Tab-separated table of C-alpha atoms and ligand atoms in Angstrom:
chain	number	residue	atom	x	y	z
J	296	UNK	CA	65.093	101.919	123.034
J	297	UNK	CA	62.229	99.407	122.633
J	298	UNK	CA	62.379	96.213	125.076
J	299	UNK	CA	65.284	95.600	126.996
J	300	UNK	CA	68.011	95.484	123.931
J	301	UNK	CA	71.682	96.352	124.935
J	302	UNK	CA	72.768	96.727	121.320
J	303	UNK	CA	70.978	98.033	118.337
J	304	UNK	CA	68.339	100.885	117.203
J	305	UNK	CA	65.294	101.548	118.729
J	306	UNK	CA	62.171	99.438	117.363
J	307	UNK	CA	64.264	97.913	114.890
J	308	UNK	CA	63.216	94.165	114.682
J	309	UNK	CA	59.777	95.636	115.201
J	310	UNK	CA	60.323	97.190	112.127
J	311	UNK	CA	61.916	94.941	109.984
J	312	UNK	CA	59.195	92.773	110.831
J	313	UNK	CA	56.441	95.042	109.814
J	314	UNK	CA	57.767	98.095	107.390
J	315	UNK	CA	56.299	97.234	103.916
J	316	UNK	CA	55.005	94.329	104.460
J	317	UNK	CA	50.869	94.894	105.598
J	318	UNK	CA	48.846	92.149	104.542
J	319	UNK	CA	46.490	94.584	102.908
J	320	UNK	CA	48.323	95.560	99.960
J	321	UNK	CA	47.746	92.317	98.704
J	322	UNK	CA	43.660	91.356	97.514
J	323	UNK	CA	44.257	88.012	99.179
J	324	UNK	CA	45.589	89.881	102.433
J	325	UNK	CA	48.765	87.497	102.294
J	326	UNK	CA	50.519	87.993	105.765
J	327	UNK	CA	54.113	86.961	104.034
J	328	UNK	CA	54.638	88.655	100.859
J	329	UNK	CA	53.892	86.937	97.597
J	330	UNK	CA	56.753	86.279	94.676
J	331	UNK	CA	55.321	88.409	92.019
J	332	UNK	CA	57.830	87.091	89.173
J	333	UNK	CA	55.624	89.211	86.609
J	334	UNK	CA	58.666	91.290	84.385
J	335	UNK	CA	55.711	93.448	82.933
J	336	UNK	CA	52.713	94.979	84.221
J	337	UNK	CA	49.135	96.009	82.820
J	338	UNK	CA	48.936	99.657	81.782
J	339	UNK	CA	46.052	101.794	82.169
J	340	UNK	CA	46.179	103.853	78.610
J	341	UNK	CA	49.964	103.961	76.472
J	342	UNK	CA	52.372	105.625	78.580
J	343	UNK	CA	50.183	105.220	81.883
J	344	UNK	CA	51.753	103.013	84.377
J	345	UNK	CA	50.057	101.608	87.536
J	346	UNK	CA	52.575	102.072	90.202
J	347	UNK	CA	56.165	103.650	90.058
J	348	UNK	CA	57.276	100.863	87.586
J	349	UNK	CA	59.155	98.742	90.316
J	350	UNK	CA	58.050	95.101	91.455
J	351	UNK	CA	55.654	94.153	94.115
J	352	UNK	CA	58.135	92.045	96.227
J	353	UNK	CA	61.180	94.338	95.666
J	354	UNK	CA	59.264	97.187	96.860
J	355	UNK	CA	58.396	95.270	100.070
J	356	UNK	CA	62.248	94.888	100.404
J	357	UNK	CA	62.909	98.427	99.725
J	358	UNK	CA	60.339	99.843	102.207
J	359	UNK	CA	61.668	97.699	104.750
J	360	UNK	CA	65.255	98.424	104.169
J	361	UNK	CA	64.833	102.127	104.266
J	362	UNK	CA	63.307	101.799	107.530
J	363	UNK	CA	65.773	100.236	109.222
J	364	UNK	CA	68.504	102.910	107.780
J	365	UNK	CA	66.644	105.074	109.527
J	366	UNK	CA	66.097	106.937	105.499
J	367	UNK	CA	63.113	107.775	103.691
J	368	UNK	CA	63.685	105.660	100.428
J	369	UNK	CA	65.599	102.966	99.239
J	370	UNK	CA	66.907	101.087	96.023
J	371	UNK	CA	67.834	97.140	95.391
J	372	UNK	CA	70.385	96.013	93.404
J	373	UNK	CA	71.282	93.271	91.401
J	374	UNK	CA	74.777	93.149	93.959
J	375	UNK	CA	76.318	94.938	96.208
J	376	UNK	CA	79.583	96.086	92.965
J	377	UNK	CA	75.852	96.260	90.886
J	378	UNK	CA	74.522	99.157	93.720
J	379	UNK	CA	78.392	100.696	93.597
J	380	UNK	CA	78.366	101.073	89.635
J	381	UNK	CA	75.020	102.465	89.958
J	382	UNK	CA	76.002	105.110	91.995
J	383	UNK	CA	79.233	105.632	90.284
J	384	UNK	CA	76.886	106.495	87.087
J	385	UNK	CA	75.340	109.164	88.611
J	386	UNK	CA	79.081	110.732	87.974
J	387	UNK	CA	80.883	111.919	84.669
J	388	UNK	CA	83.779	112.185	82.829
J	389	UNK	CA	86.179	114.719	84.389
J	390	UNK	CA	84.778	114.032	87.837
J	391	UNK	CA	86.803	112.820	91.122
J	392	UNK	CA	86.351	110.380	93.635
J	393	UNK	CA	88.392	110.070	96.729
J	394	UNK	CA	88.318	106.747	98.332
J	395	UNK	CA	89.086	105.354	101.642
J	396	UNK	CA	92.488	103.160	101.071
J	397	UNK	CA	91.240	100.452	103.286
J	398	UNK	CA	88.260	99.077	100.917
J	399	UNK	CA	86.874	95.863	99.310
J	400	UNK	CA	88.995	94.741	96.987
J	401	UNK	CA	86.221	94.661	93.604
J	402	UNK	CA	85.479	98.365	94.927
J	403	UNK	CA	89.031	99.160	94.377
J	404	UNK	CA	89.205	97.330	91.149
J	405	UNK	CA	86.402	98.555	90.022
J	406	UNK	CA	87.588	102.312	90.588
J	407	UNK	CA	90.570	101.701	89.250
J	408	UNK	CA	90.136	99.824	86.134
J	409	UNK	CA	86.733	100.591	85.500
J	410	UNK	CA	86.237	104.080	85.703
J	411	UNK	CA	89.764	105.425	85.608
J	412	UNK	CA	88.914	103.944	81.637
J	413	UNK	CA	86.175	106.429	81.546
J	414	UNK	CA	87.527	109.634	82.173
J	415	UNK	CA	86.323	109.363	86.546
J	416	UNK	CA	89.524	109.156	88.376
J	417	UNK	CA	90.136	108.346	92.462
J	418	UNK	CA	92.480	109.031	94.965
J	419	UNK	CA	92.727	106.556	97.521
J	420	UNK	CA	93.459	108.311	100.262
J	421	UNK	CA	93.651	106.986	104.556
J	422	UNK	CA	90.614	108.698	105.623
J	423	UNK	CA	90.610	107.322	109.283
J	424	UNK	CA	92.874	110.837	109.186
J	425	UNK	CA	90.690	113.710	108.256
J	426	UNK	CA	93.925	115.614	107.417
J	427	UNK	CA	94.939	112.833	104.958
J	428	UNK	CA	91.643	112.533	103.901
J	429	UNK	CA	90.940	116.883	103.361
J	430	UNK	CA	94.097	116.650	101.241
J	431	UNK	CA	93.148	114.450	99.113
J	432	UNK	CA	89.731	116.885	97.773
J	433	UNK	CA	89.855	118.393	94.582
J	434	UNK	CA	87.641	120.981	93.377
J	435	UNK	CA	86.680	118.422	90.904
J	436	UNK	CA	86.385	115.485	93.823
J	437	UNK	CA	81.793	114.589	93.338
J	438	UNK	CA	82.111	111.772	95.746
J	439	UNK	CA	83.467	110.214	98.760
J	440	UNK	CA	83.134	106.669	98.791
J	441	UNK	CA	84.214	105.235	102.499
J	442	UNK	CA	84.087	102.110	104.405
J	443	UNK	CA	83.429	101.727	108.154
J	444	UNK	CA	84.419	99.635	109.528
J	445	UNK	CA	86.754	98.779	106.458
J	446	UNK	CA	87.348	95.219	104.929
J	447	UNK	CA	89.914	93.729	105.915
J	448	UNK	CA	91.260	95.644	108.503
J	449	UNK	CA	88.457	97.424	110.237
J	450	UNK	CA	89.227	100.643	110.721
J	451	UNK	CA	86.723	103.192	111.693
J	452	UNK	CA	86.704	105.892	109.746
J	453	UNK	CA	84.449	109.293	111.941
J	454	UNK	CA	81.220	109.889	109.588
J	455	UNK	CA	80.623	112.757	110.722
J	456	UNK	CA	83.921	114.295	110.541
J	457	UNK	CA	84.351	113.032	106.618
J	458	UNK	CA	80.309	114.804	106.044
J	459	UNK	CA	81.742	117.740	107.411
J	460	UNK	CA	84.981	118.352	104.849
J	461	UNK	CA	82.924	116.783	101.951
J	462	UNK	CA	80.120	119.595	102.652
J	463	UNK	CA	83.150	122.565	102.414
J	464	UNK	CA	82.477	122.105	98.862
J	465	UNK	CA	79.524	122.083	96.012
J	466	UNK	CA	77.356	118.903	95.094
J	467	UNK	CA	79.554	116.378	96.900
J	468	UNK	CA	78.027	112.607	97.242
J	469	UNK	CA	79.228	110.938	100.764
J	470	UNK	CA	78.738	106.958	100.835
J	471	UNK	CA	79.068	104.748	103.227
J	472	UNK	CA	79.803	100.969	102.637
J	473	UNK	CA	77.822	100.149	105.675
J	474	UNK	CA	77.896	96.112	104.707
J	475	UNK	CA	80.395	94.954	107.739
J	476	UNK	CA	78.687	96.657	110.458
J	477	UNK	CA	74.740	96.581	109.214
J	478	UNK	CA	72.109	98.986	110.015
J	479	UNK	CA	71.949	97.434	113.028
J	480	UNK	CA	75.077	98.346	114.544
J	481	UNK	CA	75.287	101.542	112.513
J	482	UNK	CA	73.567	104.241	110.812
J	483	UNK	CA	75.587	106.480	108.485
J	484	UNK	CA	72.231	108.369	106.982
J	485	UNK	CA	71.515	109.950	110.818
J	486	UNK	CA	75.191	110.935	110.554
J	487	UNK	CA	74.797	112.648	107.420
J	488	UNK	CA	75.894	110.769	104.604
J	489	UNK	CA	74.007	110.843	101.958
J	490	UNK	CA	73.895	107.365	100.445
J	491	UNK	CA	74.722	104.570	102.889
J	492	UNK	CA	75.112	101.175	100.445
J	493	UNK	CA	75.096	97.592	101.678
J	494	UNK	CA	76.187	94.571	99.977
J	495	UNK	CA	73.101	92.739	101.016
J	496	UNK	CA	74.712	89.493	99.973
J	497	UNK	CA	76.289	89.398	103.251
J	498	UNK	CA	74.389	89.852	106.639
J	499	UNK	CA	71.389	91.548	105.196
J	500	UNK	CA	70.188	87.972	103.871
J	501	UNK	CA	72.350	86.238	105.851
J	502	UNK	CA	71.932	82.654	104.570
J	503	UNK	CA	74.695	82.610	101.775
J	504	UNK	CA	71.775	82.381	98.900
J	505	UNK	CA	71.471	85.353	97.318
J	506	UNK	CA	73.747	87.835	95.859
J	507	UNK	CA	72.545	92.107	96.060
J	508	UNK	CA	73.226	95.096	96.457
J	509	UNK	CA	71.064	97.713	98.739
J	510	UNK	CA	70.924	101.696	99.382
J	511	UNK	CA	68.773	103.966	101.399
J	512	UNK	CA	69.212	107.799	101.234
J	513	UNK	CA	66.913	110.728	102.016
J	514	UNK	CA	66.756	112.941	99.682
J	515	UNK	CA	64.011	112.568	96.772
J	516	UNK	CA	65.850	114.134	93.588
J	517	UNK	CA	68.938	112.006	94.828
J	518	UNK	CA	66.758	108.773	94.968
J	519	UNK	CA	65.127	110.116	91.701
J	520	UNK	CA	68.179	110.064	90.168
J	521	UNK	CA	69.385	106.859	91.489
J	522	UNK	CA	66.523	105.144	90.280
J	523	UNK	CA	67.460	106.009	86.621
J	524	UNK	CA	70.717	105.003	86.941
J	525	UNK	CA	69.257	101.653	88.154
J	526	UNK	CA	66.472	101.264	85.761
J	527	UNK	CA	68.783	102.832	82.170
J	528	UNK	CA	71.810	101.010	83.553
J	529	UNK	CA	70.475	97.449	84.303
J	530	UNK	CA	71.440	96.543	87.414
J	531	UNK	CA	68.257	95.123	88.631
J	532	UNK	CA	67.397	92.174	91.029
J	533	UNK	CA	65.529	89.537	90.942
J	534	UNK	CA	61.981	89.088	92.493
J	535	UNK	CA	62.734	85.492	93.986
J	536	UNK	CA	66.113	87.365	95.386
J	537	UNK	CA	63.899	90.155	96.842
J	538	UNK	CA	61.672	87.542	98.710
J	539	UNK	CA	64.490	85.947	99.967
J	540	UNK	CA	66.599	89.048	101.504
J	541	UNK	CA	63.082	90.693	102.765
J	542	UNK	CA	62.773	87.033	104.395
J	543	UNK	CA	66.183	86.933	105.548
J	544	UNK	CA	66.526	90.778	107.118
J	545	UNK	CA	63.055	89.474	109.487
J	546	UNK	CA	66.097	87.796	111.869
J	547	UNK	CA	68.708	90.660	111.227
J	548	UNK	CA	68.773	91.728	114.650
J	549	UNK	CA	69.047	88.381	116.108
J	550	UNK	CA	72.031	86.989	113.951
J	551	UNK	CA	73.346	89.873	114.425
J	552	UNK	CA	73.469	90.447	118.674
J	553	UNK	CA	74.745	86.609	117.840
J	554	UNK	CA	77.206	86.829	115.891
J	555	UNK	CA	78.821	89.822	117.830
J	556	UNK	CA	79.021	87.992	120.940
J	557	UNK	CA	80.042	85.030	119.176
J	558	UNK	CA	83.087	87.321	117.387
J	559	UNK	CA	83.159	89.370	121.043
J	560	UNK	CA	84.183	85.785	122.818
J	561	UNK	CA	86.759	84.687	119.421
J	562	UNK	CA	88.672	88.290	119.816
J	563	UNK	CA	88.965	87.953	123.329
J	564	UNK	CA	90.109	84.328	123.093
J	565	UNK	CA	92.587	85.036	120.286
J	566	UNK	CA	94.532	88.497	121.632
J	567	UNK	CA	95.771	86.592	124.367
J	568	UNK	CA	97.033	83.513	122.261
J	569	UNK	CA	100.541	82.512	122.379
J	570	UNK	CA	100.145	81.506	118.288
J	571	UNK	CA	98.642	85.001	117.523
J	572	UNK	CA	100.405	88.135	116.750
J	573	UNK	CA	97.742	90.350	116.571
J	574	UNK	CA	93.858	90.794	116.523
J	575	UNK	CA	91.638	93.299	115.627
J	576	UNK	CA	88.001	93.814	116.697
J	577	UNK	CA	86.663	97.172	117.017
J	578	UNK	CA	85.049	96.490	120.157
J	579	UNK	CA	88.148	95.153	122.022
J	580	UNK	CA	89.247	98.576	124.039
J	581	UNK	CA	92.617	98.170	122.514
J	582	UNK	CA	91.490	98.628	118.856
J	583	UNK	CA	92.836	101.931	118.238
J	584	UNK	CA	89.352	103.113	116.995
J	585	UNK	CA	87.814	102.201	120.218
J	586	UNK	CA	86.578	105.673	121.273
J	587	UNK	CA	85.008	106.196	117.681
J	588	UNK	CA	82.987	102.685	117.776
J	589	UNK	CA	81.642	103.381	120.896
J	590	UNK	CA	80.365	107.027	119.587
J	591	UNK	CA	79.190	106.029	115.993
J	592	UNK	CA	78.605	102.044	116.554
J	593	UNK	CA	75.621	100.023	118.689
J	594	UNK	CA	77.881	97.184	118.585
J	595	UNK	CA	80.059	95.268	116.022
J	596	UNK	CA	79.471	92.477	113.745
J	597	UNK	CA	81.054	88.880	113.352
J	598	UNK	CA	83.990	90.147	111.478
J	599	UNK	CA	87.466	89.544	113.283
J	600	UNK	CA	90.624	89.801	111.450
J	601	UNK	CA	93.863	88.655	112.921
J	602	UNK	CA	97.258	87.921	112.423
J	603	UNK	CA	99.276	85.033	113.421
J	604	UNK	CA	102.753	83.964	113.919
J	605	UNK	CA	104.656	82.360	111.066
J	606	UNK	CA	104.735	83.165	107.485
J	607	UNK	CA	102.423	81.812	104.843
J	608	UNK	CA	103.242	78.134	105.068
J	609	UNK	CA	101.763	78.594	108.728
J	610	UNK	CA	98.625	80.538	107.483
J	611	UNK	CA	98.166	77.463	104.471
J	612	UNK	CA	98.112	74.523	106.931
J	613	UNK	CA	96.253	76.757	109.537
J	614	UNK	CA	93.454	77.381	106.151
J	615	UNK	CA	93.528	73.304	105.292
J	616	UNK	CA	93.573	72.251	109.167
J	617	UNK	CA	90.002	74.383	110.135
J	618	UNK	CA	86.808	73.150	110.421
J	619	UNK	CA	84.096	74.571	111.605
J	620	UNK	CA	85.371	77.359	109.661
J	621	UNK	CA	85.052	77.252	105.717
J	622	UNK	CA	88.070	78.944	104.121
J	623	UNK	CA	85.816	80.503	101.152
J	624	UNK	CA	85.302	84.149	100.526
J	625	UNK	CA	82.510	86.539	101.372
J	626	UNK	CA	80.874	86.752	104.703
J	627	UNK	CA	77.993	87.540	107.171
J	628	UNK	CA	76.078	84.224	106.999
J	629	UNK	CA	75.081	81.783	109.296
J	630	UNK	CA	78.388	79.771	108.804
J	631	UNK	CA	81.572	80.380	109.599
J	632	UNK	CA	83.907	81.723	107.251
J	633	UNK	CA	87.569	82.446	106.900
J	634	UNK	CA	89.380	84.419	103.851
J	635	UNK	CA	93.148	84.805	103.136
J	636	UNK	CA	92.452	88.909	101.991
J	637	UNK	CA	95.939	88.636	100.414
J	638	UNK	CA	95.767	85.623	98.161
J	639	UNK	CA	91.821	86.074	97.599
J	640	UNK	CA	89.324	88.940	98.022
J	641	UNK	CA	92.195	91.345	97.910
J	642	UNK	CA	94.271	89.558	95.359
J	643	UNK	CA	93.221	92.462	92.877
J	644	UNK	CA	94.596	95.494	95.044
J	645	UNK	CA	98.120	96.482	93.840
J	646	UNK	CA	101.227	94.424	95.684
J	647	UNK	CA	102.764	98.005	96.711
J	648	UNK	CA	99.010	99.258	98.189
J	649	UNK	CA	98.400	96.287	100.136
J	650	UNK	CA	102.435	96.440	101.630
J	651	UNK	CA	101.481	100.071	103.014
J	652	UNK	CA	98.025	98.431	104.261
J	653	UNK	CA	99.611	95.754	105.946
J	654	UNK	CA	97.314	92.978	104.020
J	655	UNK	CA	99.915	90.574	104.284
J	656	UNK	CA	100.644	86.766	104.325
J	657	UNK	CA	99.709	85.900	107.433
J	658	UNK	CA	97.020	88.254	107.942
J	659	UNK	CA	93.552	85.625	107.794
J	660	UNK	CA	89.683	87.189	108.016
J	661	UNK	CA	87.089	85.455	110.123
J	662	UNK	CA	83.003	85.860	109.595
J	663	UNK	CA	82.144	84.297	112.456
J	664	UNK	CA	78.720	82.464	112.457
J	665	UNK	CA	75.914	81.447	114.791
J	666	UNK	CA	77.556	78.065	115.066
J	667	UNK	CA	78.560	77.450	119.296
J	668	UNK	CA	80.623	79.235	120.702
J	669	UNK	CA	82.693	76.504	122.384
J	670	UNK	CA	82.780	74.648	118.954
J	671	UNK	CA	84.022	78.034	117.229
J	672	UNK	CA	86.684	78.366	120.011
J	673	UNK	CA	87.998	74.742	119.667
J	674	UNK	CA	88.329	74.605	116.154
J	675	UNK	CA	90.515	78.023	116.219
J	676	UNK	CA	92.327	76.314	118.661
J	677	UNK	CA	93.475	73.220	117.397
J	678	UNK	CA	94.220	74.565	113.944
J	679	UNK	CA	96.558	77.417	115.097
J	680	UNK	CA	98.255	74.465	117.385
J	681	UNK	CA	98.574	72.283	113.791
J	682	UNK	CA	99.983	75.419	111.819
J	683	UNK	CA	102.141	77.384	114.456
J	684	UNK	CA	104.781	75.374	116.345
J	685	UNK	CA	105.318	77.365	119.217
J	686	UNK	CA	109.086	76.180	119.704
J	687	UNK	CA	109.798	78.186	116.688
J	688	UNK	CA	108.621	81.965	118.584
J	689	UNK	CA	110.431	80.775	122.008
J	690	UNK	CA	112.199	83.662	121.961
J	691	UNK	CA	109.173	85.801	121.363
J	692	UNK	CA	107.098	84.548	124.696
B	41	P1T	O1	79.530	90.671	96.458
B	41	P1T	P1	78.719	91.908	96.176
B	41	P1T	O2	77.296	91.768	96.621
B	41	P1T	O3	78.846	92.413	94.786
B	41	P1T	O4	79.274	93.063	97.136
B	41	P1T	C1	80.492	93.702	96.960
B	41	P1T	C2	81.003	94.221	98.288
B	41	P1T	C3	80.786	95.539	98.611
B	41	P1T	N1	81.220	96.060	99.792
B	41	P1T	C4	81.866	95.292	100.694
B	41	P1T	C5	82.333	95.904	101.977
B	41	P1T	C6	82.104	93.945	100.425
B	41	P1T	O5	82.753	93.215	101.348
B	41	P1T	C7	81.672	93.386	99.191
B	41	P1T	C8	81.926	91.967	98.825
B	41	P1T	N2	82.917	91.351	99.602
B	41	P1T	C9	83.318	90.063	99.496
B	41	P1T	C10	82.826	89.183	98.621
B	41	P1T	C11	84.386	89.676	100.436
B	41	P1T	O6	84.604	88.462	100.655
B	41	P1T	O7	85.016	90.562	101.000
């Protein structure tokens, strides 16, 4: 482990300081990489293209990104559902997906309205139970899409384990939504998925600017075949987005050890709080996934979800009495945010699927930022004391 890091990979700030971005691949020897908004490039002869037909600043990004998955090549998206449709093109009609239950709610959507229309259907199925999980295969199944740790809930779901039933049968795509835990807590390529994807609108960039998707994978033909998708299919960023992700992944692994113990300090405050039912945080010991995050994770991100007392009207005043915390959806910037999963980034997943997930009204998602700690604590405080009259659970204490 390079320098005296407690959480994290090896060399990684080292490298996502340095991978693809040498000051001598540019004539004027640039040390920060330049915004080349150019959408077309000078050919040598008809047919004859410089390069591999990307952009300069993208493939900065890319390069960089694929070293800190620990994979050999990567691709950028125009978002994170942009990098999820690509990859869902690489399947056809008659194919099957199974899914982890416990997902993003546009994933979902998208798999179920989306490509269910075209002939690709998907089982949703509780993979943090690899019995559940092997049931659900099909000779048919050509990918396994997981989550891990999964929004909202964040359960852990064993890589490795999922790699292993996936590889029982022919030509079968494991991907890992690696967006709430970054490659810097977790790397799902050196546990032998095949694809792991980021929404790199979240921590990746970090500052709430940019919207993209990212991927890194090993294997050539697969990239090769990813990259079509990509370049037939469209979804394609933006060079002034690339610059701006490549810029913001330079402090990945310090917002990151930040916002952990930031969302480290919040879980511990909250699973001892009289207006609090319950909290979950992978790395509290009492998360039932404990044992797994300490064998696949280097550490967890600012994600805590929690549930407290009350019904809705307590979770509405509780959303209109925060602060510090924005109630707005998405996550993994600087700020802090908070999201009611129920009545908005999960709104689209079915009433009766969200019931059996327990995604209910007083469940509330925090993406706890790099404001202070003390400030974050305070503010949690003296909202649940607005919405949560504790004379109400006396008989509960
Ligand atoms: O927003 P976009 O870049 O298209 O990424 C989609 C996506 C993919 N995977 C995960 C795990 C995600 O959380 C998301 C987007 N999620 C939110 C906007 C949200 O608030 O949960």
């Amino acid at each position: 482990m390079a320098g005296s890091d407690s959480s994290g990979f090896p060399g990684f700030g080292t490298d996502t300081i340095h991978v693809g971005q040498d000051p001598n691949q540019w004539k004027s020897g640039a040390v920060i990489p330049p915004i080349s908004l150019s959408t077309t490039f000078k050919q040598t002869g008809p047919g004859e293209y410089p390069g591999r037909g990307g952009n300069p600043t993208r493939d900065c990004l890319e390069k960089c990104f694929a070293a800190v998955e620990g994979g050999k090549f990567a691709l950028a998206f125009s978002s994170g559902l942009g990098a999820t449709m690509s990859i869902c093109h690489l399947l056809k009609s008659g194919d099957h997906i199974v899914a982890m239950d416990d997902l993003y709610g546009g994933t979902n959507r998208y798999f179920r309205r989306i490509l269910a229309n075209m002939g690709v259907e998907t089982t949703f199925a509780d993979a943090t139970s690899i019995e559940k999980f092997s049931a659900a295969m099909r000779p048919n199944t050509k990918l396994v899409w997981i989550e891990t740790p999964t929004n909202p809930l964040l359960r852990l779901v064993d890589i490795p384990a999922v790699v292993a039933v996936a590889r029982k049968q022919k030509d079968v795509l494991v991907v890992v939504d690696n967006t709430f835990a970054t490659p810097y807590f977790q790397r799902p390529l050196d546990l032998g998925a095949d694809i792991s994807m980021s929404s790199a609108t979240k921590y990746i960039n970090g500052h709430g600017d940019v919207v993209m998707g990212l991927t890194a994978m090993n294997d050539e033909a697969l990239y090769k075949r990813l990259h079509f998708t990509l370049y037939a299919g469209g979804a394609c960023p933006s060079a002034f987005d690339c610059y701006l992700v490549n810029r913001g992944m330079k402090t990945l692994h310090v917002r990151m050890k930040e916002h952990f113990r930031n969302a480290m300090a919040v879980a511990n405050h909250l699973k001892t709080h009289p207006r609090v039912e319950t909290v979950i945080y992978p790395g509290l010991p009492e998360h039932p996934h404990h044992e797994l995050y300490k064998r696949q994770m280097k550490g967890f991100s600012g994600m805590v979800t929690f549930k407290l007392k009350g019904n809705l009207e307590n979770a509405t005043k509780f959303l209109q009495t925060i602060k510090v915390f924005t109630l707005a959806e998405s996550l993994g910037g600087f700020e802090s945010l908070v999201d009611h999963p129920a009545l908005m980034t999960h709104a689209s997943v079915p009433p009766e699927q969200r019931k059996e997930l327990g995604i209910d009204d007083t469940l509330l998602r925090l993406s706890v930022g790099l404001e202070d700690t003390k400030d974050i604590i305070e503010d949690l405080d003296q909202a649940l004391a607005a919405a949560v009259s504790l004379s109400s659970f006396i008989n509960t204490l």
